[in-house]
Each structure stands twice: as C-alpha cells, then as structure tokens.
Amino acid sequence: MTWPVRWEAVMVSNKALKRAGGLAALALVVFATGAEAKPAKCFASDDGYFDCDFEMTDAAGSFTIEGPGVTYILLVDSPGYASGFVNLGNRNISLAGTYVRERDDPACWANAETETKICAW
C-alpha cells in the first residue's frame, strides 16, 4: 500500500524538477540577452576616439570595448580599480599598471603609471 504514495511523490518531484529546470532555462536566456554588446563612443590614449561596441562582462563592472581592429578589456579587481588588456587579433596582452575609475567622468578609467586612459560613453 505504500507503493502508490511513493509513486505519487516521485511524480510530484519530477514535475517540480521540470518546472524548476524551465524557470532556470528562462532565467539563463534573460540573463544572457542582458549582456549583449551595445554601440558606444569610445576613447583610448593609443587610438583616440572611435565607435565601438560596449559589453559588460560581470556584475563587478568589468567590460569589453571592441573597435575597428582593437579590443580593450578592463577587469575590475575591486571597486574603482581594474586590470587592463588589449587584444589586437590573436591574443590578450596585459596592460601595465592599474586603471582607476575617474571621479569626474566615471565612463573613463585612467592609469597613472602609463599615463593612459580608456573610456566608453
């Protein structure tokens, strides 16, 4: 007599798992589409002003900007401080020093050691 009760419990568990899996898949789709690249105006000390695609890459504020022939990547290490990389086509090259978010223009990150700046508006 305990078999039907157990079978019903298994059926309910399977339904709950399917529902939870469907919600997780929906959340994944919504989250993934929120991270799409958006057109922006960018500046880099080495490249000047250029049209780019801006994409947030994590919740900490890290981002990638892709312009014609160059991609810049800033990985936020702690609030207001980031490590920089440049990709010129075949590999990421680490940029020296630490980039600090500017107070006057939070769209810009400056590196006092190399006197360079990366911005995206």
Short mmCIF file of N, CA, C and O in Angstrom, two decimals:
data_model
loop_
_atom_site.label_atom_id
_atom_site.label_comp_id
_atom_site.label_asym_id
_atom_site.label_seq_id
_atom_site.Cartn_x
_atom_site.Cartn_y
_atom_site.Cartn_z
N MET A 1 0.80 -1.18 0.00
CA MET A 1 0.00 0.00 0.00
C MET A 1 0.86 1.27 0.00
O MET A 1 0.36 2.31 -0.35
N THR A 2 2.10 1.19 0.35
CA THR A 2 2.95 2.38 0.34
C THR A 2 3.44 2.69 -1.08
O THR A 2 3.90 3.78 -1.32
N TRP A 3 3.36 1.75 -2.01
CA TRP A 3 3.85 1.98 -3.36
C TRP A 3 3.16 3.15 -4.07
O TRP A 3 3.85 4.01 -4.58
N PRO A 4 1.85 3.26 -4.10
CA PRO A 4 1.24 4.40 -4.79
C PRO A 4 1.64 5.74 -4.19
O PRO A 4 1.82 6.70 -4.91
N VAL A 5 1.80 5.79 -2.88
CA VAL A 5 2.19 7.05 -2.25
C VAL A 5 3.58 7.44 -2.72
O VAL A 5 3.83 8.57 -3.08
N ARG A 6 4.46 6.47 -2.72
CA ARG A 6 5.82 6.75 -3.19
C ARG A 6 5.81 7.14 -4.66
O ARG A 6 6.51 8.05 -5.07
N TRP A 7 5.03 6.47 -5.48
CA TRP A 7 4.97 6.79 -6.90
C TRP A 7 4.45 8.21 -7.11
O TRP A 7 4.99 8.97 -7.91
N GLU A 8 3.44 8.60 -6.37
CA GLU A 8 2.91 9.96 -6.48
C GLU A 8 3.97 10.97 -6.05
O GLU A 8 4.11 12.02 -6.67
N ALA A 9 4.72 10.65 -5.02
CA ALA A 9 5.77 11.56 -4.57
C ALA A 9 6.84 11.72 -5.65
O ALA A 9 7.34 12.82 -5.90
N VAL A 10 7.17 10.61 -6.31
CA VAL A 10 8.15 10.67 -7.40
C VAL A 10 7.61 11.51 -8.54
O VAL A 10 8.32 12.33 -9.11
N MET A 11 6.34 11.36 -8.88
CA MET A 11 5.73 12.13 -9.96
C MET A 11 5.72 13.61 -9.62
O MET A 11 6.05 14.45 -10.46
N VAL A 12 5.39 13.96 -8.39
CA VAL A 12 5.39 15.36 -7.98
C VAL A 12 6.80 15.91 -8.05
O VAL A 12 7.04 17.01 -8.53
N SER A 13 7.78 15.13 -7.61
CA SER A 13 9.17 15.58 -7.65
C SER A 13 9.62 15.82 -9.08
O SER A 13 10.30 16.80 -9.37
N ASN A 14 9.25 14.94 -9.99
CA ASN A 14 9.62 15.12 -11.39
C ASN A 14 8.99 16.38 -11.97
O ASN A 14 9.63 17.13 -12.70
N LYS A 15 7.73 16.63 -11.64
CA LYS A 15 7.07 17.84 -12.12
C LYS A 15 7.76 19.08 -11.56
O LYS A 15 7.98 20.05 -12.28
N ALA A 16 8.10 19.04 -10.29
CA ALA A 16 8.78 20.18 -9.67
C ALA A 16 10.14 20.41 -10.31
O ALA A 16 10.54 21.55 -10.57
N LEU A 17 10.86 19.32 -10.58
CA LEU A 17 12.17 19.45 -11.23
C LEU A 17 12.03 20.02 -12.63
O LEU A 17 12.81 20.88 -13.04
N LYS A 18 11.05 19.56 -13.38
CA LYS A 18 10.84 20.09 -14.73
C LYS A 18 10.48 21.57 -14.68
O LYS A 18 10.98 22.36 -15.46
N ARG A 19 9.62 21.95 -13.74
CA ARG A 19 9.23 23.35 -13.61
C ARG A 19 10.45 24.20 -13.23
O ARG A 19 10.70 25.25 -13.79
N ALA A 20 11.24 23.71 -12.27
CA ALA A 20 12.43 24.45 -11.84
C ALA A 20 13.44 24.54 -12.98
O ALA A 20 14.06 25.59 -13.19
N GLY A 21 13.59 23.45 -13.75
CA GLY A 21 14.50 23.48 -14.89
C GLY A 21 14.06 24.48 -15.94
O GLY A 21 14.87 25.19 -16.52
N GLY A 22 12.77 24.55 -16.18
CA GLY A 22 12.24 25.51 -17.15
C GLY A 22 12.46 26.94 -16.70
O GLY A 22 12.84 27.81 -17.49
N LEU A 23 12.26 27.20 -15.41
CA LEU A 23 12.50 28.54 -14.88
C LEU A 23 13.98 28.90 -14.95
O LEU A 23 14.34 30.02 -15.27
N ALA A 24 14.84 27.92 -14.67
CA ALA A 24 16.28 28.17 -14.74
C ALA A 24 16.69 28.47 -16.17
O ALA A 24 17.50 29.37 -16.42
N ALA A 25 16.14 27.74 -17.12
CA ALA A 25 16.46 27.99 -18.53
C ALA A 25 15.98 29.38 -18.95
O ALA A 25 16.68 30.09 -19.66
N LEU A 26 14.79 29.76 -18.50
CA LEU A 26 14.27 31.09 -18.83
C LEU A 26 15.16 32.17 -18.23
O LEU A 26 15.49 33.15 -18.89
N ALA A 27 15.57 31.99 -16.98
CA ALA A 27 16.45 32.97 -16.33
C ALA A 27 17.78 33.07 -17.08
O ALA A 27 18.32 34.16 -17.25
N LEU A 28 18.30 31.95 -17.55
CA LEU A 28 19.55 31.95 -18.29
C LEU A 28 19.41 32.74 -19.59
O LEU A 28 20.27 33.53 -19.93
N VAL A 29 18.31 32.56 -20.29
CA VAL A 29 18.08 33.29 -21.53
C VAL A 29 17.96 34.78 -21.26
O VAL A 29 18.57 35.60 -21.94
N VAL A 30 17.21 35.16 -20.23
CA VAL A 30 17.05 36.57 -19.90
C VAL A 30 18.38 37.17 -19.50
O VAL A 30 18.75 38.25 -19.95
N PHE A 31 19.16 36.48 -18.68
CA PHE A 31 20.46 36.98 -18.25
C PHE A 31 21.42 37.10 -19.44
O PHE A 31 22.12 38.09 -19.58
N ALA A 32 21.42 36.11 -20.32
CA ALA A 32 22.34 36.12 -21.45
C ALA A 32 22.03 37.27 -22.40
O ALA A 32 22.93 37.91 -22.92
N THR A 33 20.76 37.57 -22.62
CA THR A 33 20.43 38.64 -23.54
C THR A 33 20.71 40.01 -22.93
O THR A 33 20.89 40.98 -23.64
N GLY A 34 20.79 40.09 -21.59
CA GLY A 34 21.10 41.36 -20.95
C GLY A 34 22.56 41.77 -21.11
O GLY A 34 22.92 42.89 -20.88
N ALA A 35 23.41 40.83 -21.53
CA ALA A 35 24.83 41.10 -21.64
C ALA A 35 25.27 41.34 -23.08
O ALA A 35 26.43 41.19 -23.41
N GLU A 36 24.36 41.73 -23.93
CA GLU A 36 24.70 41.98 -25.32
C GLU A 36 25.49 43.27 -25.46
O GLU A 36 25.30 44.21 -24.71
N ALA A 37 26.36 43.29 -26.46
CA ALA A 37 27.14 44.49 -26.74
C ALA A 37 26.23 45.60 -27.24
O ALA A 37 25.27 45.35 -27.96
N LYS A 38 26.54 46.82 -26.83
CA LYS A 38 25.75 47.99 -27.23
C LYS A 38 26.67 49.00 -27.92
O LYS A 38 27.82 49.18 -27.50
N PRO A 39 26.19 49.66 -28.96
CA PRO A 39 27.01 50.67 -29.63
C PRO A 39 27.37 51.81 -28.66
O PRO A 39 26.54 52.22 -27.84
N ALA A 40 28.59 52.29 -28.75
CA ALA A 40 29.06 53.36 -27.86
C ALA A 40 30.10 54.19 -28.59
O ALA A 40 30.56 53.84 -29.68
N LYS A 41 30.46 55.28 -27.97
CA LYS A 41 31.59 56.11 -28.42
C LYS A 41 32.71 55.84 -27.42
O LYS A 41 32.49 55.92 -26.21
N CYS A 42 33.89 55.52 -27.90
CA CYS A 42 34.98 55.15 -27.02
C CYS A 42 36.22 56.02 -27.26
O CYS A 42 36.34 56.68 -28.28
N PHE A 43 37.10 55.98 -26.29
CA PHE A 43 38.38 56.67 -26.38
C PHE A 43 39.43 55.80 -25.73
O PHE A 43 39.21 55.21 -24.66
N ALA A 44 40.58 55.72 -26.36
CA ALA A 44 41.76 55.09 -25.77
C ALA A 44 42.96 55.96 -26.14
O ALA A 44 43.03 56.48 -27.26
N SER A 45 43.86 56.15 -25.21
CA SER A 45 45.01 57.02 -25.45
C SER A 45 45.76 56.65 -26.73
O SER A 45 46.21 57.53 -27.47
N ASP A 46 45.88 55.37 -27.01
CA ASP A 46 46.62 54.92 -28.19
C ASP A 46 45.83 55.04 -29.49
O ASP A 46 46.42 55.10 -30.56
N ASP A 47 44.50 55.08 -29.41
CA ASP A 47 43.67 55.03 -30.61
C ASP A 47 42.81 56.26 -30.82
O ASP A 47 42.15 56.39 -31.84
N GLY A 48 42.75 57.16 -29.84
CA GLY A 48 41.88 58.33 -29.94
C GLY A 48 40.41 57.94 -29.80
O GLY A 48 40.08 56.92 -29.20
N TYR A 49 39.52 58.75 -30.37
CA TYR A 49 38.08 58.49 -30.32
C TYR A 49 37.69 57.54 -31.45
O TYR A 49 38.19 57.66 -32.57
N PHE A 50 36.78 56.61 -31.13
CA PHE A 50 36.31 55.67 -32.16
C PHE A 50 34.96 55.10 -31.75
O PHE A 50 34.61 55.08 -30.57
N ASP A 51 34.20 54.68 -32.76
CA ASP A 51 32.94 53.99 -32.49
C ASP A 51 33.28 52.58 -32.04
O ASP A 51 34.22 51.95 -32.55
N CYS A 52 32.51 52.08 -31.06
CA CYS A 52 32.82 50.77 -30.51
C CYS A 52 31.54 50.06 -30.09
O CYS A 52 30.47 50.64 -30.07
N ASP A 53 31.71 48.80 -29.72
CA ASP A 53 30.66 48.03 -29.07
C ASP A 53 31.09 47.83 -27.63
O ASP A 53 32.21 47.37 -27.37
N PHE A 54 30.20 48.18 -26.70
CA PHE A 54 30.48 48.10 -25.26
C PHE A 54 29.70 46.93 -24.69
O PHE A 54 28.50 46.79 -24.95
N GLU A 55 30.38 46.09 -23.90
CA GLU A 55 29.70 44.95 -23.28
C GLU A 55 30.17 44.77 -21.84
O GLU A 55 31.36 44.59 -21.59
N MET A 56 29.22 44.83 -20.91
CA MET A 56 29.53 44.50 -19.51
C MET A 56 29.79 43.00 -19.44
O MET A 56 29.08 42.22 -20.07
N THR A 57 30.80 42.59 -18.68
CA THR A 57 31.13 41.17 -18.63
C THR A 57 30.92 40.53 -17.27
O THR A 57 31.00 39.31 -17.16
N ASP A 58 30.67 41.34 -16.24
CA ASP A 58 30.34 40.76 -14.94
C ASP A 58 29.65 41.81 -14.07
O ASP A 58 29.56 42.98 -14.43
N ALA A 59 29.19 41.38 -12.91
CA ALA A 59 28.45 42.27 -12.01
C ALA A 59 29.36 43.29 -11.32
O ALA A 59 28.87 44.29 -10.81
N ALA A 60 30.66 43.06 -11.32
CA ALA A 60 31.60 43.98 -10.67
C ALA A 60 31.84 45.24 -11.50
O ALA A 60 32.40 46.21 -11.01
N GLY A 61 31.44 45.21 -12.78
CA GLY A 61 31.64 46.36 -13.64
C GLY A 61 32.69 46.18 -14.72
O GLY A 61 33.00 47.10 -15.46
N SER A 62 33.26 44.98 -14.81
CA SER A 62 34.22 44.69 -15.88
C SER A 62 33.54 44.84 -17.23
O SER A 62 32.34 44.63 -17.35
N PHE A 63 34.32 45.21 -18.25
CA PHE A 63 33.72 45.40 -19.56
C PHE A 63 34.73 45.18 -20.67
O PHE A 63 35.94 45.15 -20.45
N THR A 64 34.19 45.04 -21.87
CA THR A 64 34.97 44.91 -23.08
C THR A 64 34.47 45.97 -24.05
O THR A 64 33.26 46.17 -24.19
N ILE A 65 35.39 46.67 -24.71
CA ILE A 65 35.00 47.56 -25.80
C ILE A 65 35.74 47.08 -27.05
O ILE A 65 36.94 46.81 -27.02
N GLU A 66 34.97 46.93 -28.11
CA GLU A 66 35.53 46.45 -29.36
C GLU A 66 35.38 47.51 -30.43
O GLU A 66 34.27 47.97 -30.71
N GLY A 67 36.51 47.91 -30.97
CA GLY A 67 36.52 48.91 -32.03
C GLY A 67 37.14 48.32 -33.28
O GLY A 67 37.48 47.14 -33.31
N PRO A 68 37.31 49.13 -34.30
CA PRO A 68 37.90 48.63 -35.53
C PRO A 68 39.37 48.22 -35.30
O PRO A 68 40.21 49.05 -35.00
N GLY A 69 39.61 46.93 -35.34
CA GLY A 69 40.97 46.43 -35.23
C GLY A 69 41.53 46.29 -33.82
O GLY A 69 42.66 45.86 -33.66
N VAL A 70 40.76 46.65 -32.79
CA VAL A 70 41.27 46.58 -31.42
C VAL A 70 40.14 46.28 -30.44
O VAL A 70 39.01 46.72 -30.63
N THR A 71 40.46 45.51 -29.41
CA THR A 71 39.52 45.25 -28.33
C THR A 71 40.23 45.53 -27.01
O THR A 71 41.35 45.05 -26.78
N TYR A 72 39.59 46.34 -26.16
CA TYR A 72 40.11 46.61 -24.82
C TYR A 72 39.25 45.88 -23.81
O TYR A 72 38.02 45.84 -23.94
N ILE A 73 39.89 45.32 -22.80
CA ILE A 73 39.21 44.58 -21.74
C ILE A 73 39.66 45.16 -20.41
O ILE A 73 40.87 45.26 -20.16
N LEU A 74 38.70 45.57 -19.58
CA LEU A 74 39.02 46.01 -18.23
C LEU A 74 38.33 45.07 -17.26
O LEU A 74 37.12 44.88 -17.33
N LEU A 75 39.12 44.45 -16.38
CA LEU A 75 38.61 43.54 -15.37
C LEU A 75 38.70 44.22 -14.02
O LEU A 75 39.81 44.51 -13.54
N VAL A 76 37.55 44.48 -13.41
CA VAL A 76 37.52 45.18 -12.13
C VAL A 76 38.04 44.23 -11.05
O VAL A 76 37.50 43.14 -10.85
N ASP A 77 39.11 44.66 -10.39
CA ASP A 77 39.71 43.88 -9.30
C ASP A 77 39.02 44.17 -7.98
O ASP A 77 38.81 43.27 -7.17
N SER A 78 38.72 45.43 -7.75
CA SER A 78 37.97 45.88 -6.57
C SER A 78 37.29 47.18 -7.01
O SER A 78 37.68 47.77 -8.02
N PRO A 79 36.29 47.64 -6.27
CA PRO A 79 35.55 48.83 -6.72
C PRO A 79 36.49 50.00 -7.06
O PRO A 79 37.28 50.44 -6.23
N GLY A 80 36.40 50.45 -8.32
CA GLY A 80 37.19 51.59 -8.78
C GLY A 80 38.58 51.26 -9.30
O GLY A 80 39.28 52.15 -9.77
N TYR A 81 39.00 50.00 -9.24
CA TYR A 81 40.34 49.59 -9.67
C TYR A 81 40.23 48.40 -10.61
O TYR A 81 39.51 47.45 -10.33
N ALA A 82 40.98 48.47 -11.73
CA ALA A 82 40.87 47.42 -12.73
C ALA A 82 42.22 47.10 -13.38
O ALA A 82 43.12 47.94 -13.39
N SER A 83 42.31 45.90 -13.92
CA SER A 83 43.45 45.49 -14.74
C SER A 83 43.01 45.61 -16.19
O SER A 83 41.85 45.34 -16.53
N GLY A 84 43.93 46.02 -17.06
CA GLY A 84 43.59 46.22 -18.46
C GLY A 84 44.31 45.26 -19.37
O GLY A 84 45.42 44.79 -19.09
N PHE A 85 43.64 44.96 -20.48
CA PHE A 85 44.20 44.10 -21.52
C PHE A 85 43.82 44.69 -22.87
O PHE A 85 42.79 45.36 -23.00
N VAL A 86 44.63 44.42 -23.88
CA VAL A 86 44.30 44.80 -25.24
C VAL A 86 44.42 43.54 -26.10
O VAL A 86 45.29 42.70 -25.88
N ASN A 87 43.50 43.41 -27.05
CA ASN A 87 43.53 42.30 -27.98
C ASN A 87 43.61 42.89 -29.38
O ASN A 87 42.72 43.63 -29.78
N LEU A 88 44.67 42.57 -30.06
CA LEU A 88 44.87 43.09 -31.41
C LEU A 88 44.58 42.03 -32.47
O LEU A 88 44.98 42.16 -33.61
N GLY A 89 43.91 40.96 -32.08
CA GLY A 89 43.50 39.95 -33.05
C GLY A 89 43.75 38.51 -32.66
O GLY A 89 42.92 37.66 -32.91
N ASN A 90 44.89 38.22 -32.04
CA ASN A 90 45.15 36.81 -31.78
C ASN A 90 45.42 36.45 -30.32
O ASN A 90 45.45 35.29 -29.98
N ARG A 91 45.60 37.45 -29.46
CA ARG A 91 45.79 37.14 -28.03
C ARG A 91 45.61 38.40 -27.19
O ARG A 91 45.74 39.52 -27.69
N ASN A 92 45.30 38.20 -25.90
CA ASN A 92 45.17 39.32 -24.98
C ASN A 92 46.55 39.67 -24.42
O ASN A 92 47.28 38.80 -23.98
N ILE A 93 46.86 40.95 -24.45
CA ILE A 93 48.13 41.43 -23.93
C ILE A 93 47.84 42.28 -22.71
O ILE A 93 47.04 43.22 -22.77
N SER A 94 48.47 41.96 -21.59
CA SER A 94 48.26 42.69 -20.35
C SER A 94 48.83 44.10 -20.46
O SER A 94 49.93 44.30 -20.97
N LEU A 95 48.04 45.07 -20.01
CA LEU A 95 48.49 46.46 -19.96
C LEU A 95 49.09 46.71 -18.58
O LEU A 95 48.51 46.32 -17.56
N ALA A 96 50.22 47.36 -18.53
CA ALA A 96 50.93 47.61 -17.27
C ALA A 96 50.11 48.50 -16.34
O ALA A 96 49.34 49.35 -16.79
N GLY A 97 50.32 48.31 -15.06
CA GLY A 97 49.70 49.19 -14.07
C GLY A 97 48.24 48.91 -13.80
O GLY A 97 47.64 47.99 -14.35
N THR A 98 47.67 49.73 -12.93
CA THR A 98 46.27 49.62 -12.53
C THR A 98 45.48 50.79 -13.10
O THR A 98 45.94 51.93 -13.06
N TYR A 99 44.30 50.48 -13.60
CA TYR A 99 43.39 51.52 -14.09
C TYR A 99 42.45 51.91 -12.96
O TYR A 99 41.91 51.05 -12.26
N VAL A 100 42.28 53.22 -12.76
CA VAL A 100 41.43 53.75 -11.69
C VAL A 100 40.28 54.51 -12.33
O VAL A 100 40.50 55.33 -13.23
N ARG A 101 39.07 54.25 -11.86
CA ARG A 101 37.91 54.94 -12.40
C ARG A 101 37.96 56.41 -12.02
O ARG A 101 38.19 56.77 -10.86
N GLU A 102 37.75 57.28 -13.01
CA GLU A 102 37.83 58.71 -12.76
C GLU A 102 36.56 59.21 -12.08
O GLU A 102 35.46 58.81 -12.43
N ARG A 103 36.74 60.08 -11.11
CA ARG A 103 35.58 60.64 -10.38
C ARG A 103 34.83 61.65 -11.23
O ARG A 103 33.61 61.72 -11.20
N ASP A 104 35.55 62.46 -12.01
CA ASP A 104 34.92 63.49 -12.83
C ASP A 104 34.14 62.91 -14.00
O ASP A 104 33.15 63.50 -14.44
N ASP A 105 34.60 61.79 -14.54
CA ASP A 105 33.94 61.13 -15.65
C ASP A 105 34.01 59.62 -15.43
O ASP A 105 34.97 58.96 -15.84
N PRO A 106 32.99 59.03 -14.76
CA PRO A 106 33.03 57.61 -14.42
C PRO A 106 33.05 56.67 -15.63
O PRO A 106 33.26 55.48 -15.47
N ALA A 107 32.87 57.22 -16.84
CA ALA A 107 32.98 56.39 -18.04
C ALA A 107 34.44 56.16 -18.42
O ALA A 107 34.74 55.37 -19.31
N CYS A 108 35.36 56.84 -17.73
CA CYS A 108 36.78 56.75 -18.04
C CYS A 108 37.57 56.09 -16.91
O CYS A 108 37.29 56.30 -15.73
N TRP A 109 38.56 55.34 -17.33
CA TRP A 109 39.49 54.69 -16.42
C TRP A 109 40.89 55.14 -16.81
O TRP A 109 41.28 55.04 -17.98
N ALA A 110 41.66 55.66 -15.84
CA ALA A 110 42.99 56.19 -16.12
C ALA A 110 44.06 55.37 -15.40
O ALA A 110 43.84 54.84 -14.32
N ASN A 111 45.22 55.32 -16.03
CA ASN A 111 46.35 54.60 -15.48
C ASN A 111 47.47 55.61 -15.27
O ASN A 111 48.07 56.11 -16.23
N ALA A 112 47.75 55.95 -14.02
CA ALA A 112 48.76 56.98 -13.70
C ALA A 112 50.17 56.49 -14.06
O ALA A 112 51.01 57.29 -14.43
N GLU A 113 50.39 55.20 -13.96
CA GLU A 113 51.73 54.65 -14.24
C GLU A 113 52.10 54.82 -15.72
O GLU A 113 53.23 55.16 -16.05
N THR A 114 51.15 54.57 -16.61
CA THR A 114 51.45 54.64 -18.05
C THR A 114 50.86 55.90 -18.71
O THR A 114 51.05 56.11 -19.90
N GLU A 115 50.16 56.70 -17.91
CA GLU A 115 49.51 57.92 -18.39
C GLU A 115 48.59 57.64 -19.58
O GLU A 115 48.58 58.34 -20.59
N THR A 116 47.81 56.56 -19.46
CA THR A 116 46.84 56.20 -20.50
C THR A 116 45.44 56.22 -19.92
O THR A 116 45.24 56.21 -18.70
N LYS A 117 44.47 56.26 -20.83
CA LYS A 117 43.07 56.34 -20.43
C LYS A 117 42.23 55.52 -21.39
O LYS A 117 42.52 55.47 -22.59
N ILE A 118 41.19 54.88 -20.85
CA ILE A 118 40.22 54.13 -21.65
C ILE A 118 38.83 54.59 -21.21
O ILE A 118 38.54 54.59 -20.02
N CYS A 119 37.99 54.99 -22.17
CA CYS A 119 36.65 55.49 -21.87
C CYS A 119 35.62 54.86 -22.79
O CYS A 119 35.93 54.52 -23.93
N ALA A 120 34.39 54.77 -22.30
CA ALA A 120 33.26 54.31 -23.13
C ALA A 120 32.02 55.04 -22.67
O ALA A 120 31.65 54.99 -21.51
N TRP A 121 31.38 55.78 -23.61
CA TRP A 121 30.15 56.50 -23.31
C TRP A 121 28.97 55.91 -24.05
O TRP A 121 29.00 55.56 -25.15
#
